[in-house]
Amino acid sequence: MESIIRLENVSFSYKINEKTKVSVLKNISFSIFPGEYVAIIGHNGSGKSTLSKHLNGILTPDSGDVWVHGHNTKDVNKKRSIRQAVGTVFQHPDNQIVATIVEEDVAFGLENIGVPREEMKKRVDEALNVVKMSQFRHRPPHHLSGGQKQRVAIAGVLAMKPDCIVFDEATSMLDSFGRKEVLQVMRKMNNMGMTIITVTHHMSEAAEADRIIVIEGGQIVMDGPPREIFKHKLELENLQLEVPSVSQMAEVIHRKFTTFSKDIIQESEFIEEVEKFHKAEVGT
Ligand code: ADP
């Protein structure tokens, strides 16, 4: 299968001044394929955000290459089509809202690329519908909750019809309710066929993805399905990462009640297991 994004031996340093450079990404290679839902995790300072900015050419490598649909992100003539193919939702919802009315905000990017009026209206309707914000379309965004604002920002990216959306710590400013809302939207968009990449330090969020890439010191140290990755509890601890809290709880319960499964990584699985256990023990 053709990849959407391909990184080949990517290295990158920030230039602090004429003499000093901070080497952040070191020889990273991987591909993202259509329809994948990938979480990139790593502790603070491991290079996640720098890596995510390479996925659509916000940053370009010092050596190595990033290819989006076969176009090199260093090719200035392809910048626009690359940004259109790979959209980004950032951390702060407030910084992404530009208009004073929700539907105008969602339409903003479309106006910039000159999408005809009728098509624009259709795309705004569809995008607001996906993120369940249609009833707020005439409201000023600054009256919305953090999670709602982030869903408006997602609708703005979605309306551009990208092939892939990168969520760069997009839930880290939200409360647990807002985070849940945004996670549901990510899953829904992935079920609709959209490729999702989420950069996160929340393990519960990474557990929702189909593939996890772990980075440490600007290098990939693990790449696999969440259930496999979270089996490496000690290695993760050495990388200053934890398994999801529901996995930790399941393990504690399993030690006392061996029939309670410890192979749990998602909240929904934990709830199911509690119900199953309760039925078996109490018989109701
Ligand atoms: P993460 O997202 O995993 O926290 P970052 O990619 O933000 O990691 O940062 C990786 C390293 O690069 C850190 O040491 C950070 O201090 C450094 N860094 C990030 N942005 C800049 C910048 N604009 N200028 C200089 N150094 C930076």
mmCIF file of C-alpha atoms and ligand atoms in Angstrom:
data_model
loop_
_atom_site.group_PDB
_atom_site.id
_atom_site.type_symbol
_atom_site.label_atom_id
_atom_site.label_comp_id
_atom_site.label_asym_id
_atom_site.label_seq_id
_atom_site.Cartn_x
_atom_site.Cartn_y
_atom_site.Cartn_z
ATOM 1 C CA MET A 1 0.000 0.000 0.000
ATOM 2 C CA GLU A 2 1.189 3.550 -0.772
ATOM 3 C CA SER A 3 2.040 5.534 2.346
ATOM 4 C CA ILE A 4 0.526 8.979 3.033
ATOM 5 C CA ILE A 5 3.593 10.160 4.932
ATOM 6 C CA ARG A 6 7.088 8.659 4.747
ATOM 7 C CA LEU A 7 10.060 9.770 6.836
ATOM 8 C CA GLU A 8 13.487 8.669 5.672
ATOM 9 C CA ASN A 9 16.481 9.126 8.011
ATOM 10 C CA VAL A 10 15.170 12.436 9.330
ATOM 11 C CA SER A 11 17.498 14.456 11.556
ATOM 12 C CA PHE A 12 16.820 17.950 12.858
ATOM 13 C CA SER A 13 18.501 20.490 15.180
ATOM 14 C CA TYR A 14 17.290 23.856 16.505
ATOM 15 C CA LYS A 15 19.855 26.580 15.956
ATOM 16 C CA ILE A 16 20.194 28.537 19.184
ATOM 17 C CA ASN A 17 22.841 30.916 17.789
ATOM 18 C CA GLU A 18 25.705 30.901 15.270
ATOM 19 C CA LYS A 19 27.674 28.362 17.296
ATOM 20 C CA THR A 20 25.109 26.337 19.234
ATOM 21 C CA LYS A 21 22.661 23.760 17.941
ATOM 22 C CA VAL A 22 20.329 21.446 19.857
ATOM 23 C CA SER A 23 20.081 18.120 18.089
ATOM 24 C CA VAL A 24 16.473 16.902 18.525
ATOM 25 C CA LEU A 25 15.531 14.303 15.862
ATOM 26 C CA LYS A 26 18.094 11.625 15.079
ATOM 27 C CA ASN A 27 17.765 9.495 11.986
ATOM 28 C CA ILE A 28 14.028 8.794 12.204
ATOM 29 C CA SER A 29 12.337 6.604 9.581
ATOM 30 C CA PHE A 30 8.726 5.379 9.467
ATOM 31 C CA SER A 31 5.648 5.464 7.248
ATOM 32 C CA ILE A 32 2.020 6.298 7.924
ATOM 33 C CA PHE A 33 -0.520 4.443 5.785
ATOM 34 C CA PRO A 34 -4.074 5.462 4.775
ATOM 35 C CA GLY A 35 -6.679 4.770 7.479
ATOM 36 C CA GLU A 36 -4.189 4.339 10.331
ATOM 37 C CA TYR A 37 -4.804 5.771 13.823
ATOM 38 C CA VAL A 38 -1.351 6.349 15.284
ATOM 39 C CA ALA A 39 -0.314 7.789 18.646
ATOM 40 C CA ILE A 40 3.170 9.257 19.065
ATOM 41 C CA ILE A 41 4.221 9.189 22.717
ATOM 42 C CA GLY A 42 7.319 10.119 24.686
ATOM 43 C CA HIS A 43 8.148 12.050 27.851
ATOM 44 C CA ASN A 44 8.539 15.844 27.882
ATOM 45 C CA GLY A 45 11.393 16.988 25.679
ATOM 46 C CA SER A 46 11.677 13.678 23.775
ATOM 47 C CA GLY A 47 10.965 15.434 20.459
ATOM 48 C CA LYS A 48 7.269 14.627 19.850
ATOM 49 C CA SER A 49 6.228 18.134 18.933
ATOM 50 C CA THR A 50 9.271 18.691 16.705
ATOM 51 C CA LEU A 51 8.471 15.422 14.957
ATOM 52 C CA SER A 52 4.800 16.330 14.462
ATOM 53 C CA LYS A 53 5.836 19.644 12.863
ATOM 54 C CA HIS A 54 7.804 17.632 10.275
ATOM 55 C CA LEU A 55 4.738 15.688 9.158
ATOM 56 C CA ASN A 56 3.355 18.500 6.990
ATOM 57 C CA GLY A 57 6.382 20.679 6.406
ATOM 58 C CA ILE A 58 5.979 23.224 9.239
ATOM 59 C CA LEU A 59 9.597 22.188 9.898
ATOM 60 C CA THR A 60 11.864 20.471 7.361
ATOM 61 C CA PRO A 61 14.737 18.081 8.135
ATOM 62 C CA ASP A 62 18.425 19.126 8.185
ATOM 63 C CA SER A 63 19.188 15.760 6.659
ATOM 64 C CA GLY A 64 16.886 13.031 5.378
ATOM 65 C CA ASP A 65 13.477 13.571 3.798
ATOM 66 C CA VAL A 66 9.760 13.653 4.555
ATOM 67 C CA TRP A 67 7.455 12.650 1.708
ATOM 68 C CA VAL A 68 3.717 13.417 1.703
ATOM 69 C CA HIS A 69 1.931 11.592 -1.137
ATOM 70 C CA GLY A 70 5.331 11.367 -2.809
ATOM 71 C CA HIS A 71 6.025 15.126 -2.540
ATOM 72 C CA ASN A 72 9.111 16.214 -0.608
ATOM 73 C CA THR A 73 8.228 18.691 2.186
ATOM 74 C CA LYS A 74 11.348 20.685 1.189
ATOM 75 C CA ASP A 75 9.765 21.419 -2.214
ATOM 76 C CA VAL A 76 8.379 24.968 -1.765
ATOM 77 C CA ASN A 77 6.058 24.538 -4.769
ATOM 78 C CA LYS A 78 4.283 21.662 -3.002
ATOM 79 C CA LYS A 79 3.886 23.363 0.401
ATOM 80 C CA ARG A 80 0.252 24.264 -0.168
ATOM 81 C CA SER A 81 -0.887 20.835 -1.348
ATOM 82 C CA ILE A 82 1.084 19.190 1.471
ATOM 83 C CA ARG A 83 -0.610 21.413 4.100
ATOM 84 C CA GLN A 84 -3.954 20.608 2.513
ATOM 85 C CA ALA A 85 -3.282 16.850 2.617
ATOM 86 C CA VAL A 86 -2.099 16.869 6.244
ATOM 87 C CA GLY A 87 -4.002 19.224 8.557
ATOM 88 C CA THR A 88 -2.983 20.000 12.136
ATOM 89 C CA VAL A 89 -5.005 20.646 15.290
ATOM 90 C CA PHE A 90 -2.867 22.377 17.909
ATOM 91 C CA GLN A 91 -2.832 22.454 21.689
ATOM 92 C CA HIS A 92 -4.540 25.776 22.409
ATOM 93 C CA PRO A 93 -8.091 25.998 21.032
ATOM 94 C CA ASP A 94 -8.135 29.794 21.528
ATOM 95 C CA ASN A 95 -5.141 30.321 19.225
ATOM 96 C CA GLN A 96 -6.884 28.507 16.385
ATOM 97 C CA ILE A 97 -10.168 30.400 16.457
ATOM 98 C CA VAL A 98 -10.065 33.379 14.083
ATOM 99 C CA ALA A 99 -13.698 34.435 13.476
ATOM 100 C CA THR A 100 -16.413 35.760 15.775
ATOM 101 C CA ILE A 101 -19.076 33.237 14.713
ATOM 102 C CA VAL A 102 -18.585 29.449 14.731
ATOM 103 C CA GLU A 103 -19.617 28.778 11.103
ATOM 104 C CA GLU A 104 -17.464 31.644 9.826
ATOM 105 C CA ASP A 105 -14.537 30.194 11.702
ATOM 106 C CA VAL A 106 -15.024 26.783 10.106
ATOM 107 C CA ALA A 107 -15.307 28.450 6.666
ATOM 108 C CA PHE A 108 -12.154 30.552 7.115
ATOM 109 C CA GLY A 109 -9.655 28.155 5.478
ATOM 110 C CA LEU A 110 -12.078 27.443 2.622
ATOM 111 C CA GLU A 111 -12.459 31.155 1.863
ATOM 112 C CA ASN A 112 -8.675 31.459 1.737
ATOM 113 C CA ILE A 113 -8.392 28.815 -0.962
ATOM 114 C CA GLY A 114 -11.387 30.216 -2.890
ATOM 115 C CA VAL A 115 -13.864 27.370 -2.528
ATOM 116 C CA PRO A 116 -17.173 28.367 -4.231
ATOM 117 C CA ARG A 117 -20.007 29.498 -1.917
ATOM 118 C CA GLU A 118 -22.327 26.461 -2.316
ATOM 119 C CA GLU A 119 -19.487 23.964 -1.864
ATOM 120 C CA MET A 120 -18.274 25.951 1.153
ATOM 121 C CA LYS A 121 -21.704 25.805 2.804
ATOM 122 C CA LYS A 122 -21.906 22.048 2.217
ATOM 123 C CA ARG A 123 -18.441 21.418 3.668
ATOM 124 C CA VAL A 124 -19.100 23.602 6.745
ATOM 125 C CA ASP A 125 -22.411 21.754 7.379
ATOM 126 C CA GLU A 126 -20.731 18.353 7.075
ATOM 127 C CA ALA A 127 -17.762 19.274 9.268
ATOM 128 C CA LEU A 128 -19.959 20.763 12.034
ATOM 129 C CA ASN A 129 -22.126 17.672 11.885
ATOM 130 C CA VAL A 130 -19.145 15.300 12.345
ATOM 131 C CA VAL A 131 -17.932 17.163 15.448
ATOM 132 C CA LYS A 132 -21.531 17.532 16.734
ATOM 133 C CA MET A 133 -21.412 21.330 16.822
ATOM 134 C CA SER A 134 -24.182 22.139 14.286
ATOM 135 C CA GLN A 135 -26.478 23.629 16.933
ATOM 136 C CA PHE A 136 -23.736 26.112 17.907
ATOM 137 C CA ARG A 137 -23.108 27.362 14.374
ATOM 138 C CA HIS A 138 -24.395 30.913 14.978
ATOM 139 C CA ARG A 139 -22.741 31.312 18.396
ATOM 140 C CA PRO A 140 -19.576 33.302 19.166
ATOM 141 C CA PRO A 141 -16.786 30.745 19.783
ATOM 142 C CA HIS A 142 -15.447 32.529 22.877
ATOM 143 C CA HIS A 143 -18.613 31.506 24.789
ATOM 144 C CA LEU A 144 -17.919 27.805 24.224
ATOM 145 C CA SER A 145 -16.155 25.340 26.548
ATOM 146 C CA GLY A 146 -12.561 24.278 25.772
ATOM 147 C CA GLY A 147 -13.708 20.942 24.328
ATOM 148 C CA GLN A 148 -16.338 22.651 22.149
ATOM 149 C CA LYS A 149 -13.793 25.206 20.885
ATOM 150 C CA GLN A 150 -11.390 22.399 20.028
ATOM 151 C CA ARG A 151 -14.195 20.643 18.110
ATOM 152 C CA VAL A 152 -14.762 23.877 16.132
ATOM 153 C CA ALA A 153 -11.021 23.973 15.359
ATOM 154 C CA ILE A 154 -11.233 20.320 14.231
ATOM 155 C CA ALA A 155 -14.228 21.180 11.998
ATOM 156 C CA GLY A 156 -12.140 23.942 10.382
ATOM 157 C CA VAL A 157 -9.401 21.427 9.541
ATOM 158 C CA LEU A 158 -11.912 18.765 8.486
ATOM 159 C CA ALA A 159 -13.692 21.166 6.102
ATOM 160 C CA MET A 160 -10.430 21.416 4.113
ATOM 161 C CA LYS A 161 -10.855 17.682 3.392
ATOM 162 C CA PRO A 162 -7.342 16.560 4.374
ATOM 163 C CA ASP A 163 -6.294 12.904 4.026
ATOM 164 C CA CYS A 164 -4.728 12.971 7.462
ATOM 165 C CA ILE A 165 -5.077 15.066 10.631
ATOM 166 C CA VAL A 166 -2.267 15.516 13.150
ATOM 167 C CA PHE A 167 -3.440 16.314 16.695
ATOM 168 C CA ASP A 168 -0.484 17.963 18.431
ATOM 169 C CA GLU A 169 -1.239 17.599 22.168
ATOM 170 C CA ALA A 170 -4.741 18.734 21.165
ATOM 171 C CA THR A 171 -6.410 17.557 24.376
ATOM 172 C CA SER A 172 -3.810 18.688 26.889
ATOM 173 C CA MET A 173 -5.557 22.000 27.684
ATOM 174 C CA LEU A 174 -8.960 20.322 28.132
ATOM 175 C CA ASP A 175 -10.714 18.919 31.190
ATOM 176 C CA SER A 176 -11.553 15.199 31.216
ATOM 177 C CA PHE A 177 -14.990 15.829 29.680
ATOM 178 C CA GLY A 178 -13.553 17.933 26.841
ATOM 179 C CA ARG A 179 -10.839 15.339 26.274
ATOM 180 C CA LYS A 180 -13.453 12.597 25.968
ATOM 181 C CA GLU A 181 -15.437 14.658 23.433
ATOM 182 C CA VAL A 182 -12.346 15.196 21.274
ATOM 183 C CA LEU A 183 -11.296 11.532 21.547
ATOM 184 C CA GLN A 184 -14.749 10.458 20.371
ATOM 185 C CA VAL A 185 -14.410 12.766 17.357
ATOM 186 C CA MET A 186 -10.956 11.299 16.545
ATOM 187 C CA ARG A 187 -12.324 7.746 16.652
ATOM 188 C CA LYS A 188 -15.361 8.721 14.579
ATOM 189 C CA MET A 189 -13.205 10.386 11.900
ATOM 190 C CA ASN A 190 -10.916 7.347 11.803
ATOM 191 C CA ASN A 191 -13.970 5.078 11.391
ATOM 192 C CA MET A 192 -14.932 7.308 8.453
ATOM 193 C CA GLY A 193 -11.553 6.460 6.863
ATOM 194 C CA MET A 194 -9.521 9.515 7.897
ATOM 195 C CA THR A 195 -5.896 8.890 8.904
ATOM 196 C CA ILE A 196 -5.294 10.156 12.442
ATOM 197 C CA ILE A 197 -1.978 10.903 14.139
ATOM 198 C CA THR A 198 -2.121 12.043 17.736
ATOM 199 C CA VAL A 199 0.862 13.339 19.663
ATOM 200 C CA THR A 200 0.111 12.897 23.333
ATOM 201 C CA HIS A 201 1.519 12.257 26.762
ATOM 202 C CA HIS A 202 -1.803 10.776 27.988
ATOM 203 C CA MET A 203 -1.466 7.007 27.923
ATOM 204 C CA SER A 204 -5.260 6.536 28.062
ATOM 205 C CA GLU A 205 -5.418 8.480 24.813
ATOM 206 C CA ALA A 206 -2.657 6.464 23.168
ATOM 207 C CA ALA A 207 -4.516 3.280 24.162
ATOM 208 C CA GLU A 208 -7.363 4.332 21.830
ATOM 209 C CA ALA A 209 -5.075 4.283 18.771
ATOM 210 C CA ASP A 210 -4.289 1.223 16.629
ATOM 211 C CA ARG A 211 -0.530 1.837 16.611
ATOM 212 C CA ILE A 212 1.849 3.547 19.030
ATOM 213 C CA ILE A 213 5.232 5.004 18.134
ATOM 214 C CA VAL A 214 7.379 5.695 21.223
ATOM 215 C CA ILE A 215 10.157 8.233 20.910
ATOM 216 C CA GLU A 216 13.000 8.919 23.281
ATOM 217 C CA GLY A 217 15.880 11.326 22.721
ATOM 218 C CA GLY A 218 14.634 12.005 19.197
ATOM 219 C CA GLN A 219 14.737 8.339 18.171
ATOM 220 C CA ILE A 220 12.053 5.684 17.740
ATOM 221 C CA VAL A 221 12.395 3.090 20.491
ATOM 222 C CA MET A 222 9.114 1.144 20.041
ATOM 223 C CA ASP A 223 6.510 0.883 17.290
ATOM 224 C CA GLY A 224 3.515 -1.461 17.522
ATOM 225 C CA PRO A 225 -0.096 -2.055 18.582
ATOM 226 C CA PRO A 226 -0.995 -0.558 22.010
ATOM 227 C CA ARG A 227 -1.590 -3.967 23.598
ATOM 228 C CA GLU A 228 1.962 -5.014 22.664
ATOM 229 C CA ILE A 229 3.555 -1.709 23.689
ATOM 230 C CA PHE A 230 1.850 -1.659 27.109
ATOM 231 C CA LYS A 231 3.185 -5.162 27.883
ATOM 232 C CA HIS A 232 6.603 -3.496 28.262
ATOM 233 C CA LYS A 233 5.797 -1.859 31.567
ATOM 234 C CA LEU A 234 9.368 -1.743 32.877
ATOM 235 C CA GLU A 235 10.861 -0.450 29.626
ATOM 236 C CA LEU A 236 8.178 2.260 29.572
ATOM 237 C CA GLU A 237 8.953 3.201 33.162
ATOM 238 C CA ASN A 238 12.620 3.562 32.200
ATOM 239 C CA LEU A 239 11.434 6.014 29.513
ATOM 240 C CA GLN A 240 9.467 7.909 32.210
ATOM 241 C CA LEU A 241 6.194 6.614 30.755
ATOM 242 C CA GLU A 242 3.446 4.636 32.439
ATOM 243 C CA VAL A 243 0.907 2.113 31.234
ATOM 244 C CA PRO A 244 -2.695 3.498 31.287
ATOM 245 C CA SER A 245 -4.223 3.838 34.765
ATOM 246 C CA VAL A 246 -6.932 1.253 33.943
ATOM 247 C CA SER A 247 -4.142 -1.288 33.174
ATOM 248 C CA GLN A 248 -2.554 -0.526 36.537
ATOM 249 C CA MET A 249 -5.895 -0.946 38.335
ATOM 250 C CA ALA A 250 -6.670 -4.194 36.470
ATOM 251 C CA GLU A 251 -3.312 -5.607 37.520
ATOM 252 C CA VAL A 252 -3.909 -4.763 41.177
ATOM 253 C CA ILE A 253 -7.353 -6.423 41.075
ATOM 254 C CA HIS A 254 -5.943 -9.436 39.183
ATOM 255 C CA ARG A 255 -3.419 -10.061 41.951
ATOM 256 C CA LYS A 256 -6.292 -10.550 44.407
ATOM 257 C CA PHE A 257 -8.871 -12.059 42.020
ATOM 258 C CA THR A 258 -7.126 -14.031 39.268
ATOM 259 C CA THR A 259 -10.322 -14.363 37.197
ATOM 260 C CA PHE A 260 -10.250 -10.575 36.665
ATOM 261 C CA SER A 261 -8.320 -10.025 33.415
ATOM 262 C CA LYS A 262 -5.149 -7.958 33.588
ATOM 263 C CA ASP A 263 -5.014 -7.630 29.790
ATOM 264 C CA ILE A 264 -6.852 -4.299 29.818
ATOM 265 C CA ILE A 265 -5.746 -1.019 28.260
ATOM 266 C CA GLN A 266 -8.948 0.927 27.544
ATOM 267 C CA GLU A 267 -11.490 2.398 29.955
ATOM 268 C CA SER A 268 -14.388 0.709 28.114
ATOM 269 C CA GLU A 269 -12.670 -2.704 28.488
ATOM 270 C CA PHE A 270 -12.196 -2.069 32.191
ATOM 271 C CA ILE A 271 -15.902 -1.279 32.659
ATOM 272 C CA GLU A 272 -16.869 -4.421 30.695
ATOM 273 C CA GLU A 273 -14.545 -6.544 32.823
ATOM 274 C CA VAL A 274 -15.999 -5.133 36.056
ATOM 275 C CA GLU A 275 -19.517 -5.958 34.820
ATOM 276 C CA LYS A 276 -18.457 -9.475 33.797
ATOM 277 C CA PHE A 277 -16.704 -10.032 37.117
ATOM 278 C CA HIS A 278 -19.691 -8.729 39.067
ATOM 279 C CA LYS A 279 -22.064 -11.035 37.182
ATOM 280 C CA ALA A 280 -19.818 -14.066 37.775
ATOM 281 C CA GLU A 281 -19.305 -13.300 41.467
ATOM 282 C CA VAL A 282 -22.750 -12.045 42.450
ATOM 283 C CA GLY A 283 -24.682 -13.845 39.734
ATOM 284 C CA THR A 284 -26.833 -10.868 38.685
HETATM 285 P P1 ADP B 1 8.171 17.198 23.327
HETATM 286 O O1 ADP B 1 7.066 17.589 22.393
HETATM 287 O O2 ADP B 1 8.378 15.708 23.375
HETATM 288 O O3 ADP B 1 8.043 17.774 24.697
HETATM 289 P P2 ADP B 1 9.841 19.010 21.813
HETATM 290 O O4 ADP B 1 9.874 18.569 20.388
HETATM 291 O O5 ADP B 1 8.929 20.145 22.163
HETATM 292 O O6 ADP B 1 9.552 17.728 22.733
HETATM 293 O O7 ADP B 1 11.293 19.418 22.274
HETATM 294 C C1 ADP B 1 12.437 18.570 22.104
HETATM 295 C C2 ADP B 1 13.689 19.328 22.512
HETATM 296 O O8 ADP B 1 13.858 20.452 21.639
HETATM 297 C C3 ADP B 1 13.652 19.887 23.916
HETATM 298 O O9 ADP B 1 14.936 19.761 24.467
HETATM 299 C C4 ADP B 1 13.295 21.335 23.726
HETATM 300 O O10 ADP B 1 13.858 22.134 24.752
HETATM 301 C C5 ADP B 1 13.958 21.649 22.389
HETATM 302 N N1 ADP B 1 13.216 22.693 21.650
HETATM 303 C C6 ADP B 1 11.912 22.658 21.295
HETATM 304 N N2 ADP B 1 11.573 23.762 20.594
HETATM 305 C C7 ADP B 1 12.704 24.522 20.512
HETATM 306 C C8 ADP B 1 13.010 25.785 19.900
HETATM 307 N N3 ADP B 1 12.077 26.486 19.230
HETATM 308 N N4 ADP B 1 14.273 26.253 20.015
HETATM 309 C C9 ADP B 1 15.222 25.544 20.677
HETATM 310 N N5 ADP B 1 14.998 24.339 21.259
HETATM 311 C C10 ADP B 1 13.768 23.833 21.182
#
